[in-house]
Short mmCIF file of C-alpha atoms in Angstrom, two decimals:
data_model
loop_
_atom_site.label_atom_id
_atom_site.label_comp_id
_atom_site.label_asym_id
_atom_site.label_seq_id
_atom_site.Cartn_x
_atom_site.Cartn_y
_atom_site.Cartn_z
CA MET A 405 0.71 -16.52 -16.22
CA SER A 406 0.66 -12.89 -15.13
CA ARG A 407 -2.17 -10.68 -16.38
CA ALA A 408 0.47 -8.29 -17.74
CA ALA A 409 2.32 -10.75 -19.96
CA ALA A 410 1.77 -8.50 -22.96
CA CYS A 411 1.30 -4.78 -23.63
CA VAL A 412 -2.24 -3.54 -23.17
CA THR A 413 -4.02 -0.87 -25.19
CA VAL A 414 -7.13 0.45 -23.48
CA ALA A 415 -9.75 1.07 -26.16
CA SER A 416 -11.22 4.56 -26.40
CA LEU A 417 -8.97 5.91 -23.60
CA THR A 418 -6.09 6.72 -25.98
CA MET A 419 -3.72 5.25 -23.42
CA VAL A 420 -1.16 2.51 -23.93
CA GLY A 421 0.23 0.89 -20.80
CA THR A 422 4.01 0.65 -20.60
CA CYS A 423 4.54 -3.08 -20.35
CA LEU A 424 7.05 -5.16 -18.51
CA ALA A 425 6.27 -8.83 -18.15
CA ALA A 426 6.39 -10.15 -14.63
CA PRO A 427 8.37 -13.29 -13.90
CA SER A 428 6.75 -16.67 -13.50
CA ALA A 429 3.58 -16.44 -11.42
CA PHE A 430 4.36 -19.74 -9.64
CA ALA A 431 0.74 -20.75 -10.12
CA ASP A 432 1.61 -24.45 -9.90
CA ASP A 433 3.50 -24.26 -6.62
CA ALA A 434 1.87 -25.79 -3.56
CA ALA A 435 0.77 -23.11 -1.12
CA GLY A 436 3.07 -22.48 1.82
CA ALA A 437 2.66 -20.84 5.20
CA PRO A 438 2.70 -17.02 5.46
CA GLY A 439 6.27 -15.83 5.03
CA ASP A 440 7.51 -18.98 3.29
CA VAL A 441 9.94 -18.03 0.52
CA VAL A 442 9.25 -19.20 -3.04
CA GLU A 443 12.07 -17.48 -4.91
CA VAL A 444 14.97 -15.10 -4.35
CA ALA A 445 16.65 -13.21 -7.19
CA PRO A 446 19.12 -10.33 -7.41
CA LEU A 447 17.42 -6.97 -7.81
CA PRO A 448 18.59 -5.07 -10.92
CA ASP A 449 21.12 -2.36 -10.06
CA ALA A 450 18.79 0.37 -11.37
CA LEU A 451 16.28 -0.51 -8.63
CA TRP A 452 18.67 -0.37 -5.68
CA ILE A 453 18.17 2.21 -2.97
CA PRO A 454 21.27 4.44 -3.04
CA GLY A 455 23.68 3.31 -0.35
CA ALA A 456 22.48 -0.30 -0.15
CA ALA A 457 25.14 -2.98 0.17
CA ASP A 458 22.86 -5.71 -1.18
CA ALA A 459 19.38 -5.94 -2.69
CA GLN A 460 17.22 -8.94 -3.51
CA ARG A 461 13.78 -9.52 -4.99
CA ILE A 462 11.73 -12.04 -3.04
CA THR A 463 8.57 -14.01 -3.79
CA TYR A 464 6.78 -15.37 -0.74
CA TRP A 465 3.48 -16.67 0.54
CA SER A 466 0.96 -14.43 2.28
CA ILE A 467 -2.84 -14.22 2.64
CA GLY A 468 -5.30 -12.95 0.01
CA PRO A 469 -8.68 -11.20 0.32
CA ASP A 470 -10.52 -14.52 0.58
CA GLY A 471 -8.37 -15.60 3.53
CA ASP A 472 -6.57 -18.24 1.48
CA PRO A 473 -2.81 -18.42 0.79
CA ALA A 474 -1.68 -15.99 -1.89
CA LEU A 475 1.65 -15.01 -3.37
CA SER A 476 3.32 -11.66 -2.93
CA THR A 477 6.59 -10.20 -4.12
CA GLY A 478 8.86 -7.52 -2.73
CA ALA A 479 12.41 -6.33 -2.29
CA MET A 480 14.90 -6.23 0.55
CA TYR A 481 17.92 -3.98 1.03
CA VAL A 482 20.78 -4.27 3.51
CA PRO A 483 22.96 -1.34 4.64
CA PRO A 484 26.75 -1.47 4.33
CA GLY A 485 29.00 -2.67 7.12
CA GLU A 486 28.71 -5.35 9.75
CA ALA A 487 25.32 -5.95 11.33
CA PRO A 488 25.02 -4.93 14.99
CA ASP A 489 24.46 -7.47 17.75
CA GLY A 490 21.04 -8.96 17.21
CA GLY A 491 21.03 -8.08 13.50
CA TRP A 492 19.93 -5.11 11.41
CA PRO A 493 16.67 -3.64 12.75
CA VAL A 494 14.09 -3.69 9.98
CA VAL A 495 12.02 -0.88 8.48
CA ALA A 496 9.19 -2.36 6.42
CA TRP A 497 8.22 0.13 3.69
CA ALA A 498 4.56 0.16 2.56
CA HIS A 499 4.59 1.91 -0.80
CA GLY A 500 2.04 4.36 -2.16
CA THR A 501 -0.20 3.91 -5.17
CA SER A 502 1.64 2.50 -8.19
CA GLY A 503 -1.21 0.75 -10.01
CA LEU A 504 -2.86 -2.67 -10.01
CA ALA A 505 -1.28 -4.32 -13.06
CA ASP A 506 1.58 -6.74 -12.50
CA HIS A 507 3.96 -4.57 -14.50
CA CYS A 508 3.42 -1.72 -11.99
CA ALA A 509 5.07 -3.66 -9.11
CA PRO A 510 7.84 -1.57 -7.51
CA SER A 511 10.14 -4.59 -7.26
CA LEU A 512 9.98 -4.79 -11.07
CA VAL A 513 10.06 -1.12 -12.10
CA GLY A 514 10.84 0.89 -8.97
CA PRO A 515 8.53 3.16 -6.98
CA GLY A 516 5.97 5.42 -8.61
CA LEU A 517 7.93 8.51 -7.53
CA PRO A 518 11.59 7.42 -7.52
CA GLU A 519 12.89 10.97 -7.17
CA ARG A 520 11.05 11.20 -3.85
CA ASP A 521 11.07 7.64 -2.53
CA TYR A 522 14.67 6.58 -3.16
CA PRO A 523 16.20 9.46 -1.14
CA TYR A 524 13.60 8.91 1.56
CA LEU A 525 14.42 5.21 1.85
CA GLY A 526 18.11 6.02 1.66
CA ARG A 527 17.75 8.06 4.85
CA TRP A 528 16.55 4.94 6.68
CA LEU A 529 19.48 2.94 5.33
CA GLU A 530 21.84 5.66 6.57
CA GLN A 531 20.36 5.22 10.04
CA GLY A 532 21.43 1.55 10.01
CA TYR A 533 18.13 -0.13 9.13
CA ALA A 534 17.50 -2.90 6.64
CA ILE A 535 14.58 -2.10 4.33
CA VAL A 536 11.94 -4.65 3.36
CA SER A 537 9.33 -3.52 0.83
CA THR A 538 6.31 -5.57 -0.21
CA ASP A 539 4.52 -5.12 -3.54
CA TYR A 540 1.26 -6.35 -1.86
CA VAL A 541 -0.63 -9.50 -2.80
CA GLY A 542 -1.84 -9.42 -6.41
CA LEU A 543 0.66 -6.84 -7.64
CA GLY A 544 3.18 -8.88 -9.63
CA THR A 545 1.44 -12.11 -8.62
CA PRO A 546 -1.84 -13.82 -9.65
CA GLY A 547 -5.08 -11.91 -9.14
CA VAL A 548 -5.95 -8.23 -8.85
CA MET A 549 -4.41 -6.32 -5.96
CA PRO A 550 -7.31 -5.49 -3.58
CA TYR A 551 -6.49 -1.78 -3.45
CA LEU A 552 -6.85 -0.33 0.08
CA ASP A 553 -7.83 -3.70 1.58
CA GLY A 554 -5.97 -3.01 4.81
CA LYS A 555 -5.90 -6.52 6.23
CA VAL A 556 -4.47 -7.97 3.01
CA GLU A 557 -1.87 -5.19 2.93
CA ALA A 558 -1.01 -5.90 6.57
CA HIS A 559 -0.49 -9.58 5.84
CA SER A 560 1.71 -8.66 2.86
CA VAL A 561 3.85 -6.36 5.02
CA VAL A 562 4.23 -8.72 7.97
CA ASP A 563 4.94 -11.74 5.80
CA SER A 564 7.54 -9.80 3.80
CA VAL A 565 9.50 -9.30 7.02
CA LYS A 566 9.23 -13.02 7.82
CA ALA A 567 10.42 -13.89 4.33
CA ALA A 568 13.31 -11.42 4.36
CA ARG A 569 14.59 -12.80 7.66
CA ALA A 570 14.45 -16.30 6.19
CA VAL A 571 16.58 -15.11 3.28
CA ASP A 572 19.13 -13.10 5.27
CA GLU A 573 19.97 -14.08 8.84
CA SER A 574 21.62 -10.69 9.45
CA LEU A 575 18.14 -9.14 9.83
CA SER A 576 16.83 -8.67 13.35
CA ASN A 577 13.36 -9.76 14.42
CA LYS A 578 12.79 -6.18 15.65
CA TRP A 579 10.89 -4.14 13.10
CA VAL A 580 8.68 -1.16 12.40
CA VAL A 581 6.49 -0.26 9.43
CA VAL A 582 6.47 3.08 7.62
CA GLY A 583 4.32 4.12 4.67
CA GLN A 584 3.00 6.96 2.54
CA SER A 585 -0.45 7.46 0.96
CA GLN A 586 -1.84 3.99 0.17
CA GLY A 587 1.16 2.80 2.15
CA GLY A 588 0.33 5.20 4.98
CA GLY A 589 -3.00 3.46 5.43
CA ALA A 590 -1.30 0.08 5.05
CA ALA A 591 1.26 1.03 7.70
CA VAL A 592 -1.36 2.11 10.23
CA ILE A 593 -3.52 -0.95 9.65
CA THR A 594 -0.43 -3.16 9.82
CA GLY A 595 0.16 -1.55 13.22
CA ARG A 596 -3.22 -2.85 14.35
CA TYR A 597 -2.55 -6.45 13.28
CA ALA A 598 1.25 -6.79 13.29
CA THR A 599 1.56 -8.60 16.61
CA GLU A 600 -1.27 -10.98 15.74
CA TYR A 601 -0.03 -11.73 12.22
CA GLY A 602 3.65 -11.84 13.13
CA GLY A 603 3.41 -14.27 16.01
CA LYS A 604 6.28 -15.00 18.36
CA SER A 605 8.97 -14.95 15.66
CA LEU A 606 8.80 -11.16 15.21
CA ASP A 607 9.20 -8.25 17.63
CA TYR A 608 7.00 -5.47 16.22
CA ARG A 609 7.75 -1.99 17.62
CA GLY A 610 5.45 0.58 15.97
CA ALA A 611 4.18 2.31 12.83
CA VAL A 612 4.57 5.54 10.88
CA GLY A 613 1.94 6.62 8.35
CA THR A 614 1.93 9.83 6.31
CA GLY A 615 -0.87 10.93 3.98
CA VAL A 616 -3.10 8.24 5.52
CA PRO A 617 -6.33 7.62 3.53
CA ALA A 618 -8.84 7.15 6.36
CA ASN A 619 -12.64 7.21 6.22
CA ILE A 620 -12.45 7.09 2.43
CA GLU A 621 -15.29 4.58 2.46
CA LEU A 622 -17.64 7.46 3.38
CA ALA A 623 -16.87 9.16 0.07
CA LEU A 624 -18.16 6.13 -1.87
CA LEU A 625 -21.60 6.04 -0.26
CA PRO A 626 -23.23 8.93 -2.19
CA LEU A 627 -21.82 7.99 -5.61
CA GLY A 628 -24.31 7.23 -8.35
CA PRO A 629 -25.83 8.63 -11.55
CA GLY A 630 -24.98 12.33 -11.70
CA VAL A 631 -23.09 12.28 -8.38
CA PRO A 632 -20.80 14.12 -8.48
CA PRO A 633 -21.99 16.09 -11.52
CA THR A 634 -18.64 17.71 -12.33
CA ALA A 635 -15.07 16.53 -12.74
CA ILE A 636 -12.88 16.23 -9.66
CA SER A 637 -9.09 15.99 -9.68
CA ALA A 638 -7.54 13.34 -11.91
CA GLY A 639 -5.70 11.93 -8.91
CA LEU A 640 -8.83 11.39 -6.82
CA THR A 641 -10.66 9.98 -9.84
CA SER A 642 -7.81 7.52 -10.46
CA TYR A 643 -7.88 6.38 -6.86
CA LEU A 644 -11.63 5.79 -7.16
CA PHE A 645 -11.09 3.61 -10.24
CA TYR A 646 -8.48 1.58 -8.37
CA ILE A 647 -10.80 1.17 -5.38
CA LEU A 648 -13.63 -0.03 -7.59
CA ALA A 649 -11.40 -2.44 -9.52
CA GLY A 650 -9.98 -3.91 -6.33
CA LEU A 651 -13.40 -4.15 -4.72
CA ARG A 652 -14.89 -5.79 -7.82
CA SER A 653 -12.20 -8.47 -7.78
CA ALA A 654 -12.21 -9.10 -4.02
CA HIS A 655 -16.03 -9.14 -3.78
CA PRO A 656 -17.50 -10.48 -7.03
CA GLU A 657 -20.70 -11.32 -5.16
CA ILE A 658 -21.80 -7.65 -5.17
CA GLY A 659 -22.01 -7.58 -8.98
CA LEU A 660 -20.38 -4.17 -9.26
CA ASP A 661 -20.59 -4.04 -13.06
CA ALA A 662 -24.38 -3.82 -12.81
CA TYR A 663 -23.95 -0.43 -11.12
CA LEU A 664 -21.65 0.93 -13.83
CA THR A 665 -22.42 2.46 -17.20
CA PRO A 666 -20.49 1.03 -20.15
CA LEU A 667 -18.10 3.99 -19.78
CA GLY A 668 -17.72 3.30 -16.07
CA ALA A 669 -16.94 -0.37 -16.70
CA GLN A 670 -14.40 0.68 -19.31
CA TYR A 671 -12.54 2.87 -16.84
CA VAL A 672 -12.62 0.28 -14.07
CA ASP A 673 -11.25 -2.27 -16.55
CA ALA A 674 -8.53 0.24 -17.43
CA ALA A 675 -7.62 0.57 -13.76
CA GLU A 676 -6.52 -3.07 -13.81
CA GLN A 677 -4.06 -2.31 -16.61
CA LEU A 678 -2.68 1.22 -16.20
CA CYS A 679 0.02 2.28 -13.76
CA VAL A 680 -0.62 5.37 -11.70
CA HIS A 681 0.78 8.10 -13.97
CA GLU A 682 -1.04 6.66 -16.99
CA MET A 683 -4.24 6.34 -14.95
CA HIS A 684 -4.00 9.97 -13.87
CA GLU A 685 -3.70 11.03 -17.51
CA ALA A 686 -6.64 8.86 -18.57
CA ALA A 687 -8.80 10.20 -15.72
CA GLU A 688 -8.28 13.87 -16.53
CA GLY A 689 -11.63 15.59 -16.97
CA VAL A 690 -13.72 12.47 -16.31
CA ILE A 691 -17.08 13.21 -14.65
CA VAL A 692 -17.51 10.51 -12.04
CA GLY A 693 -21.29 10.86 -12.02
CA ASP A 694 -21.37 9.66 -15.64
CA LEU A 695 -19.89 6.30 -14.66
CA PHE A 696 -22.77 4.87 -12.61
CA SER A 697 -26.07 3.40 -13.76
CA LYS A 698 -27.39 2.95 -10.19
CA PRO A 699 -26.44 4.41 -6.80
CA LEU A 700 -23.71 2.40 -5.11
CA ASN A 701 -25.58 2.58 -1.81
CA GLU A 702 -28.17 0.21 -3.31
CA ILE A 703 -25.60 -2.60 -3.02
CA PRO A 704 -26.82 -4.73 -0.10
CA ASN A 705 -24.85 -4.16 3.13
CA PHE A 706 -22.56 -1.83 1.20
CA TYR A 707 -21.32 0.28 4.10
CA PRO A 708 -20.41 -2.65 6.40
CA LEU A 709 -18.68 -4.31 3.45
CA LEU A 710 -16.65 -1.16 2.77
CA VAL A 711 -15.69 -0.78 6.43
CA ASP A 712 -14.49 -4.36 6.54
CA TYR A 713 -12.65 -3.96 3.23
CA MET A 714 -10.94 -0.59 3.63
CA GLY A 715 -11.78 0.87 7.02
CA VAL A 716 -8.86 1.95 9.25
CA PRO A 717 -9.34 0.52 12.76
CA THR A 718 -9.62 3.06 15.58
CA SER A 719 -8.84 0.73 18.48
CA GLY A 720 -6.76 -2.32 19.36
CA TYR A 721 -3.24 -0.94 18.79
CA ASP A 722 -0.57 -2.37 21.06
CA ARG A 723 2.41 -0.25 19.91
CA PRO A 724 2.93 3.47 19.20
CA LEU A 725 1.66 5.12 16.02
CA PHE A 726 2.90 8.25 14.27
CA ILE A 727 0.57 9.93 11.77
CA GLY A 728 1.74 12.86 9.65
CA GLN A 729 -0.57 15.04 7.56
CA GLY A 730 0.03 17.85 5.09
CA LEU A 731 -2.28 20.83 5.52
CA THR A 732 -2.34 21.52 1.76
CA ASP A 733 -2.64 17.87 0.74
CA ILE A 734 -5.29 17.47 -1.98
CA ASP A 735 -4.65 13.74 -2.59
CA VAL A 736 -5.61 12.83 0.97
CA PRO A 737 -7.16 16.00 2.45
CA ALA A 738 -6.44 16.83 6.07
CA PRO A 739 -9.93 15.99 7.43
CA SER A 740 -9.21 12.35 6.60
CA ALA A 741 -6.31 12.13 9.04
CA VAL A 742 -7.83 14.53 11.58
CA SER A 743 -10.98 12.43 11.90
CA LEU A 744 -8.93 9.26 12.28
CA VAL A 745 -6.68 10.77 14.94
CA ALA A 746 -9.70 12.13 16.82
CA ALA A 747 -11.19 8.64 17.00
CA LEU A 748 -7.87 7.06 17.99
CA THR A 749 -7.37 9.66 20.72
CA ALA A 750 -10.90 9.22 22.04
CA ASN A 751 -10.21 5.49 22.33
CA GLY A 752 -6.95 6.07 24.23
CA GLU A 753 -4.75 4.69 21.47
CA PRO A 754 -0.98 5.47 21.48
CA VAL A 755 -0.93 7.96 18.58
CA THR A 756 1.38 10.91 17.90
CA PHE A 757 -0.01 13.36 15.33
CA LYS A 758 1.93 16.05 13.45
CA THR A 759 0.83 18.40 10.68
CA TYR A 760 3.03 20.06 8.08
CA PRO A 761 2.43 23.18 5.94
CA THR A 762 2.88 21.26 2.70
CA ASP A 763 1.26 18.89 0.22
CA HIS A 764 1.03 15.11 -0.10
CA SER A 765 4.61 14.35 -1.10
CA GLY A 766 6.00 17.21 0.94
CA THR A 767 4.62 15.62 4.09
CA LEU A 768 6.70 12.49 3.53
CA ILE A 769 9.86 14.59 3.19
CA GLU A 770 9.24 17.09 5.99
CA SER A 771 8.06 14.43 8.45
CA GLN A 772 11.50 12.83 8.54
CA ALA A 773 12.59 15.41 11.12
CA ASP A 774 10.04 13.82 13.45
CA THR A 775 9.80 10.23 12.24
CA ILE A 776 13.50 9.37 12.33
CA PRO A 777 13.80 10.12 16.07
CA PHE A 778 10.38 8.53 16.66
CA VAL A 779 11.55 5.25 15.10
CA ARG A 780 14.92 5.44 16.86
CA GLU A 781 13.05 5.60 20.16
CA LEU A 782 10.91 2.60 19.20
CA PHE A 783 14.01 0.47 18.75
CA ALA A 784 15.64 1.78 21.92
CA GLY A 785 13.10 0.12 24.17
#
């Protein structure tokens, strides 16, 4: 059964998670190959992207953080009209942070920022693209989503496209990936592995990432008792809790709880249960330095583990990348993307970089003036 089968009250945090039970977790099904479809169901009308002619919720097999088969869920949307020759080209949407609990899955409750994301996705539908959106392994399916584990996210994205094409033959094998925030990192990392993971059945064309969280692993290295000694933004604190919860689940061998105070363990436990807006509220005013009993850098081989878990590759891309960054973004500050792009450029990777005089969400909106023609060109080749 799903972890979120019942409403959760997080003790001492004065927060009650809004609960929505996920459907059957399919725990008894025999594992299939990546992209194999387990279930297809109509998506509720309230969760349709405006302008879609059809929308389905899909459950399919992918790969988990241990390299074994794992289930993922997602949604697929088809534009109106007759598909062009070769089928509808596919835009795979990698969503931003919504939470780790099953009841936070966008295919169950919609995106974390529907007022922003639905119009954005509607623009892609208007351009004549089918949309395929993964929830990521562990979000709506057994286990804890390994937050910011790029290779797991990449598998989830690629395998969602395979699954959607198995469900609807009107979808082309030509596809791109676009994403924002957590999804921006997922999109870029998917770009590194898409050809490898997709195999000969898919024709991957390129990636778009906005608000890309790169080099975030460096921010974890100094954390420990009293570091930092003051509160940081609730958003950044929430993201840290999600990172620690995902890391704890994906790598139990590091014994993360031994590095946490009782209060720290309480918040990391809460991160497994609270969706993003609730987590932001719970994290308000929390002093991160109060959450650790020992420095995290005392974990053996901690930095290499973090790089493998959440590092964004800086070489090995075989298709074009677009990275967009807001200059006033405080969720993913500009140095994150600038340092990534500098490394990609130094390695001769095919990256286009644009900055925008706006914040985190504003970048997603303003970048469309550049990303829509960028993607159109990818499919023209």
